[in-house]
Short mmCIF file of C-alpha atoms in Angstrom, two decimals:
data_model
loop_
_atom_site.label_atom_id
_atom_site.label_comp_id
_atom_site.label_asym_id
_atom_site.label_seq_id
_atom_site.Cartn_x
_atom_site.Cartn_y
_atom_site.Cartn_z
CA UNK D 1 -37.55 1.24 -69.47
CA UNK D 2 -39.05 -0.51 -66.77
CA UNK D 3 -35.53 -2.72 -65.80
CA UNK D 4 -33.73 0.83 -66.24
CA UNK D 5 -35.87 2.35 -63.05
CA UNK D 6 -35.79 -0.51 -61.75
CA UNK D 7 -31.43 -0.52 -61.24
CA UNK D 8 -31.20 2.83 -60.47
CA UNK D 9 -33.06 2.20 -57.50
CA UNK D 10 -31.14 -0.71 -56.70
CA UNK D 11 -27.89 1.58 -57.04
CA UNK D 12 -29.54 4.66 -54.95
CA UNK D 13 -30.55 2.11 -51.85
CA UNK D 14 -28.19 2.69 -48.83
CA UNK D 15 -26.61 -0.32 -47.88
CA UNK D 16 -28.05 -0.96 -44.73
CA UNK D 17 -25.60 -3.73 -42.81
CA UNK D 18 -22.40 -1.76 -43.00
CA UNK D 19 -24.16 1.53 -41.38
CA UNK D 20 -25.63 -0.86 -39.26
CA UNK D 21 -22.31 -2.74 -38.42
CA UNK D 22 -20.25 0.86 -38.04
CA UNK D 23 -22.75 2.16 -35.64
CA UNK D 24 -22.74 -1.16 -33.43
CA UNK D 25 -18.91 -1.12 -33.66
CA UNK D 26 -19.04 2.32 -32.19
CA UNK D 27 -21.74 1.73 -29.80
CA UNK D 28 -19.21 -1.26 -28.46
CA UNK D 29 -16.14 0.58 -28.41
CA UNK D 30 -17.94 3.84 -26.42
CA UNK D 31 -19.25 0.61 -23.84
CA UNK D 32 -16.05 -0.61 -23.14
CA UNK D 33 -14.34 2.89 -22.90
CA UNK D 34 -17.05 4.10 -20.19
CA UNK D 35 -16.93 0.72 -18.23
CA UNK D 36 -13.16 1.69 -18.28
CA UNK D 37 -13.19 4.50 -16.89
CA UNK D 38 -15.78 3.44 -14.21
CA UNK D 39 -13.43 0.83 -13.41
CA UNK D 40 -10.26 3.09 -13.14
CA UNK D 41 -12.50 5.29 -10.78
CA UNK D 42 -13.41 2.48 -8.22
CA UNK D 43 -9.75 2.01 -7.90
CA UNK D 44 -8.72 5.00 -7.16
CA UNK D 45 -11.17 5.28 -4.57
CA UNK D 46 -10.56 1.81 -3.13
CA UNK D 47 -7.00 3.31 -2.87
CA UNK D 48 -8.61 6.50 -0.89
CA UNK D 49 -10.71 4.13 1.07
CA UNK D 50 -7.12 2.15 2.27
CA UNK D 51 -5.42 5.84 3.25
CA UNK D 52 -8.17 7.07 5.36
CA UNK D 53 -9.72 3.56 6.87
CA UNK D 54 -8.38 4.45 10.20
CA UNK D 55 -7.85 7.88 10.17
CA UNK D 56 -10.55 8.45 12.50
CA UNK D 57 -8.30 7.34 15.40
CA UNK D 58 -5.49 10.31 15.20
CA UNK D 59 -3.11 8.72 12.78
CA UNK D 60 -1.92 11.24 11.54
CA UNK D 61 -0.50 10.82 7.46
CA UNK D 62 -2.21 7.52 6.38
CA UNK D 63 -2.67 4.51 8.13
CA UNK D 64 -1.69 0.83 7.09
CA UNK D 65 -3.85 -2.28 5.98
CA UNK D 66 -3.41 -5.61 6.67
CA UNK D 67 -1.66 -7.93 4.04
CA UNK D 68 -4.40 -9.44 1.98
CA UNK D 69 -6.44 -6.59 2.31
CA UNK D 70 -3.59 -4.18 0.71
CA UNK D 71 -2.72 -6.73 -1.99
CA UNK D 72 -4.69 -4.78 -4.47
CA UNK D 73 -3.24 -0.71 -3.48
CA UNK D 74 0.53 -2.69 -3.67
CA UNK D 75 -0.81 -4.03 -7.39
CA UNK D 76 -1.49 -0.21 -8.04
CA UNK D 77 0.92 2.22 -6.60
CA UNK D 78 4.50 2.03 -6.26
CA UNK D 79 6.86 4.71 -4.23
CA UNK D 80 9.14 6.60 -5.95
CA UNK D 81 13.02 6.10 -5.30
CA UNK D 82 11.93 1.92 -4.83
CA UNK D 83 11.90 -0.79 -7.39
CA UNK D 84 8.09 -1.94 -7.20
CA UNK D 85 9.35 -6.11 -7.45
CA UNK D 86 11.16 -5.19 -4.26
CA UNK D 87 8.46 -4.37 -2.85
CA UNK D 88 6.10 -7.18 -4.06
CA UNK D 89 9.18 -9.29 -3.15
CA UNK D 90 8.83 -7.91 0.61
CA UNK D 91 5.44 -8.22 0.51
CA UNK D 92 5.66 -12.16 -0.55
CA UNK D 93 8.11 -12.91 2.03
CA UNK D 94 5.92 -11.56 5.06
CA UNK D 95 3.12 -13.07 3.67
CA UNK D 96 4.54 -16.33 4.28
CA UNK D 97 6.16 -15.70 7.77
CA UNK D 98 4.26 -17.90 10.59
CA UNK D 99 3.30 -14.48 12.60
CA UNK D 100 2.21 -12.42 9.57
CA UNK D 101 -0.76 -11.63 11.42
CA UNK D 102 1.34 -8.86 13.79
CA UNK D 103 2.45 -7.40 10.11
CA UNK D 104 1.01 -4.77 8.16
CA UNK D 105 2.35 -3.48 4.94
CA UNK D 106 0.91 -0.59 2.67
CA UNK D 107 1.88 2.55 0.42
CA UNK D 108 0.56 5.68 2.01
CA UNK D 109 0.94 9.24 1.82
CA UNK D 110 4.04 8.99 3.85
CA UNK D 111 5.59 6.31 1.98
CA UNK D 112 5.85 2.55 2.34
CA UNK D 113 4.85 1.71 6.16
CA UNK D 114 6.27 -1.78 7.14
CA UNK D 115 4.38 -2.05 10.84
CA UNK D 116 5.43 -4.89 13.32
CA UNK D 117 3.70 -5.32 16.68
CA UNK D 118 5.96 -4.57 19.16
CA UNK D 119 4.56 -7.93 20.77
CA UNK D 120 6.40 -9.86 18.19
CA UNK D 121 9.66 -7.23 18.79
CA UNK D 122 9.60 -7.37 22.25
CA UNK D 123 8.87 -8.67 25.48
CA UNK D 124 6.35 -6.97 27.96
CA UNK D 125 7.96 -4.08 29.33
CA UNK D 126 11.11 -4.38 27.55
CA UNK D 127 13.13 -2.68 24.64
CA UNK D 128 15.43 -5.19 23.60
CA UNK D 129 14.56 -7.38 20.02
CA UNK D 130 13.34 -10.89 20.37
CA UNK D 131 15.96 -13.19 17.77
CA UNK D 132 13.35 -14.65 16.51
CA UNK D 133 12.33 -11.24 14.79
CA UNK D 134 15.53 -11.06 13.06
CA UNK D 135 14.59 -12.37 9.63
CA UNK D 136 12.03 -10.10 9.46
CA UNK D 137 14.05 -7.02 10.15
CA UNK D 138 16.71 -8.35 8.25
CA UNK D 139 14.30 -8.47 5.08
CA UNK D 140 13.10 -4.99 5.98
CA UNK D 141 16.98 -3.84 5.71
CA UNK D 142 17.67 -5.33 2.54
CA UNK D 143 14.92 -3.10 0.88
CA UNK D 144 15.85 -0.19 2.31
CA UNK D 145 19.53 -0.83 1.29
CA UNK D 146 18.56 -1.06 -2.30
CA UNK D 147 17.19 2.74 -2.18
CA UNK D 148 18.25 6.16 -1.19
CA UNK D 149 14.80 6.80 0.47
CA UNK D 150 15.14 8.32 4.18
CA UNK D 151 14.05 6.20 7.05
CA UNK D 152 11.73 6.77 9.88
CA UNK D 153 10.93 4.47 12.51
CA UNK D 154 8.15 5.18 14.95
CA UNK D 155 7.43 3.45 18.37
CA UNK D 156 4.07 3.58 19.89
CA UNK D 157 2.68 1.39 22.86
CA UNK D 158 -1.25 1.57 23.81
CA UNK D 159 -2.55 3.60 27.19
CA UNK D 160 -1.04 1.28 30.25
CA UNK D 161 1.21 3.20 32.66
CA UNK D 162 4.65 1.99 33.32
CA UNK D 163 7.19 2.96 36.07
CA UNK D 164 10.63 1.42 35.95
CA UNK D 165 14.31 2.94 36.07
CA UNK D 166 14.53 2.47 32.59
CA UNK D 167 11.77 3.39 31.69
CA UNK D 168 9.39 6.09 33.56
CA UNK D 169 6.87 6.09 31.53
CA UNK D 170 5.49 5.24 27.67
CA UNK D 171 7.25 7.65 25.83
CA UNK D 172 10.86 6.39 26.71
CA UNK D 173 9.56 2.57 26.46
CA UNK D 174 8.54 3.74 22.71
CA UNK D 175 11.60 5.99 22.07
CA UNK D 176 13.80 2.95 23.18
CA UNK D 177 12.20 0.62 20.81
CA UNK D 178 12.13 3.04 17.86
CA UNK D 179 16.23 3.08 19.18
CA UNK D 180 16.63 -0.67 18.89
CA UNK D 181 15.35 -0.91 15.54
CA UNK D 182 17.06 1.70 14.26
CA UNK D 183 20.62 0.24 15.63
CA UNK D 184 19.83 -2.87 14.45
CA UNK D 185 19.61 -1.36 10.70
CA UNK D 186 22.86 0.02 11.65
CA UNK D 187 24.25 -3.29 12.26
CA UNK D 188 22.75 -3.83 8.52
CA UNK D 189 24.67 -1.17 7.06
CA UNK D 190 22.33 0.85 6.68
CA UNK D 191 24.50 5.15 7.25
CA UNK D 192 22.95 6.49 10.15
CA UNK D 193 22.01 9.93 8.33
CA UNK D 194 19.43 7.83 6.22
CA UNK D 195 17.53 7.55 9.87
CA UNK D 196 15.31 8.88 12.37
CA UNK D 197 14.04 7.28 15.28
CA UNK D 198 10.74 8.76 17.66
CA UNK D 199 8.69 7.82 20.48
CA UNK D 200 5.28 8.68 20.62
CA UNK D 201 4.55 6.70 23.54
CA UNK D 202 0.27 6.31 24.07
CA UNK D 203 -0.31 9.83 21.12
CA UNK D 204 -1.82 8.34 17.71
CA UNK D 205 -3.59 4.77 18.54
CA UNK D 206 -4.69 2.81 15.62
CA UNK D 207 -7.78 1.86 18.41
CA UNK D 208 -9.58 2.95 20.89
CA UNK D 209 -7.84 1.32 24.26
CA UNK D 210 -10.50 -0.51 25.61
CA UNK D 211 -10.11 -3.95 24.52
CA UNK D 212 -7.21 -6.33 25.13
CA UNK D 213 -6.50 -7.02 21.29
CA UNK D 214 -6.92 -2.92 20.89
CA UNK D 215 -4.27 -2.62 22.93
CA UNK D 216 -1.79 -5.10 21.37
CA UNK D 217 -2.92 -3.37 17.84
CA UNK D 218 -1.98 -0.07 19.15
CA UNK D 219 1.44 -1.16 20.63
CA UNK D 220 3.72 -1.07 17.09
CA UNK D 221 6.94 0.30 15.60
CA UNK D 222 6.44 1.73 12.22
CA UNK D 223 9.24 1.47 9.82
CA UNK D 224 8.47 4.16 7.27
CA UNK D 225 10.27 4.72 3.75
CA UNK D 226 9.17 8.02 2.87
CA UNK D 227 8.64 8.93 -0.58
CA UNK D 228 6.04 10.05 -2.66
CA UNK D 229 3.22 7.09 -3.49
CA UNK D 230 2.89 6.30 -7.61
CA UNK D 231 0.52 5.09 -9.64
CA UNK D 232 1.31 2.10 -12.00
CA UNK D 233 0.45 3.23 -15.28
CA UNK D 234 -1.23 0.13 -16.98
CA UNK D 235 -2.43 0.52 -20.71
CA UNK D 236 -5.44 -1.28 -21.27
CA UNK D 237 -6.31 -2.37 -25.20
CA UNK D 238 -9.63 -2.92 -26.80
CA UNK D 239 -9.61 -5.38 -30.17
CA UNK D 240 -12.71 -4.74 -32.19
CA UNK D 241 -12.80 -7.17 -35.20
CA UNK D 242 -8.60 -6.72 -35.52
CA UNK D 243 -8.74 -3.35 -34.79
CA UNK D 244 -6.79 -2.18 -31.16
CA UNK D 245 -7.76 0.95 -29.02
CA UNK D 246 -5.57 1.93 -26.41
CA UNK D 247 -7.36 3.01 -23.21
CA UNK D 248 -5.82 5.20 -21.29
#
């Protein structure tokens, strides 16, 4: 009688190391769920940190980043209308060039904004392309061939006056620039209905004009491949003891 009691408490005791194992399998698969969704949220405002770094200066629709520091937004968001590798192609290439440090590259809310310092495009004072800065444009032109996106370029030069025949003051020294990029492209093959080209002479500084190397930061030509910026979708997986959860 005794041995009888005995087993059926045996057989009525819960077994404690598989409840204990299902809730600590749960308990692990909530963790990693919440840490990724803190981590998708970071991102996304890293991202929102890039678009509005330099809004604070008047440029208007997004701003750029340099290189390195956009690396991770490029890894993230692609523009529609554009193959992302030919972007991350682009990117690579200017990476490498010897004055990369006078190029800026990022995905904003206008679109892709390729931005070259019109010191490396041009001489003081002058609107016509250094050959040397042919490569670069010619890189630029073989992206936007392989889309339909449209095509804005924007010249900009910082706050010093200028008085010449050709050019009475900053907004036809930046309209003539935006010009000379944009009929270089045409010597690409890129149709001339894909384009726009506008001044905006001093209007819009990335910086305040009171330094030197503000000044040289300020004076730029934006070549802009509008589109609408989006995000790479990236499934992330979870394997729990041979079991896989898709995070999404």
């Amino acid at each position: 009688m005794g041995r009888r009691k005995k087993e059926t408490k045996e057989a009525k005791r819960p077994n404690t190391f598989i409840i204990s194992y299902a809730s600590l399998s749960t308990i692990i698969l909530a963790f990693f769920i919440c840490m990724s969704s803190m981590a998708t949220i970071v991102e996304e405002k890293v991202v929102r940190g890039f678009y509005s770094i330099r809004s604070s200066f008047g440029v208007g629709g997004g701003d750029v980043a340099p290189l390195e520091e956009f690396k991770g937004a490029l890894n993230e968001y692609t523009l529609t209308g554009i193959e992302h590798e030919a972007i991350l192609q682009l990117q690579t290439f200017l990476q490498k060039h010897p004055f990369s440090e006078n190029i800026h590259l990022g995905i904003t809310k206008r679109g892709l904004i390729v931005s070259l310092g019109a010191d490396l495009l041009f001489s003081p004072g002058s609107a016509d392309l250094r050959p040397h800065t042919y490569p670069i444009l010619e890189r630029v032109a073989m992206l936007i061939s392989s889309c339909d996106n449209p095509v804005r370029i924007e010249g900009y030069t910082d706050n010093t006056p200028i008085h010449t025949p050709r050019f009475p003051s900053n907004w036809e020294l930046s309209g003539a620039r935006a010009i000379a990029v944009l009929k270089f492209f045409l010597d690409e093959g890129i149709p001339a209905k894909r384009m726009v080209a506008v001044g905006y002479g001093e209007t819009n500084p990335l910086f305040p004009n009171d330094t030197p190397e503000h000044k040289a930061k300020n004076r730029r030509v934006w070549i802009i491949l509008e589109g609408k910026p989006q995000r790479i979708k990236k499934s992330k997986a979870i394997n729990i003891r041979g079991f896989i959860f898709e995070v999404k």
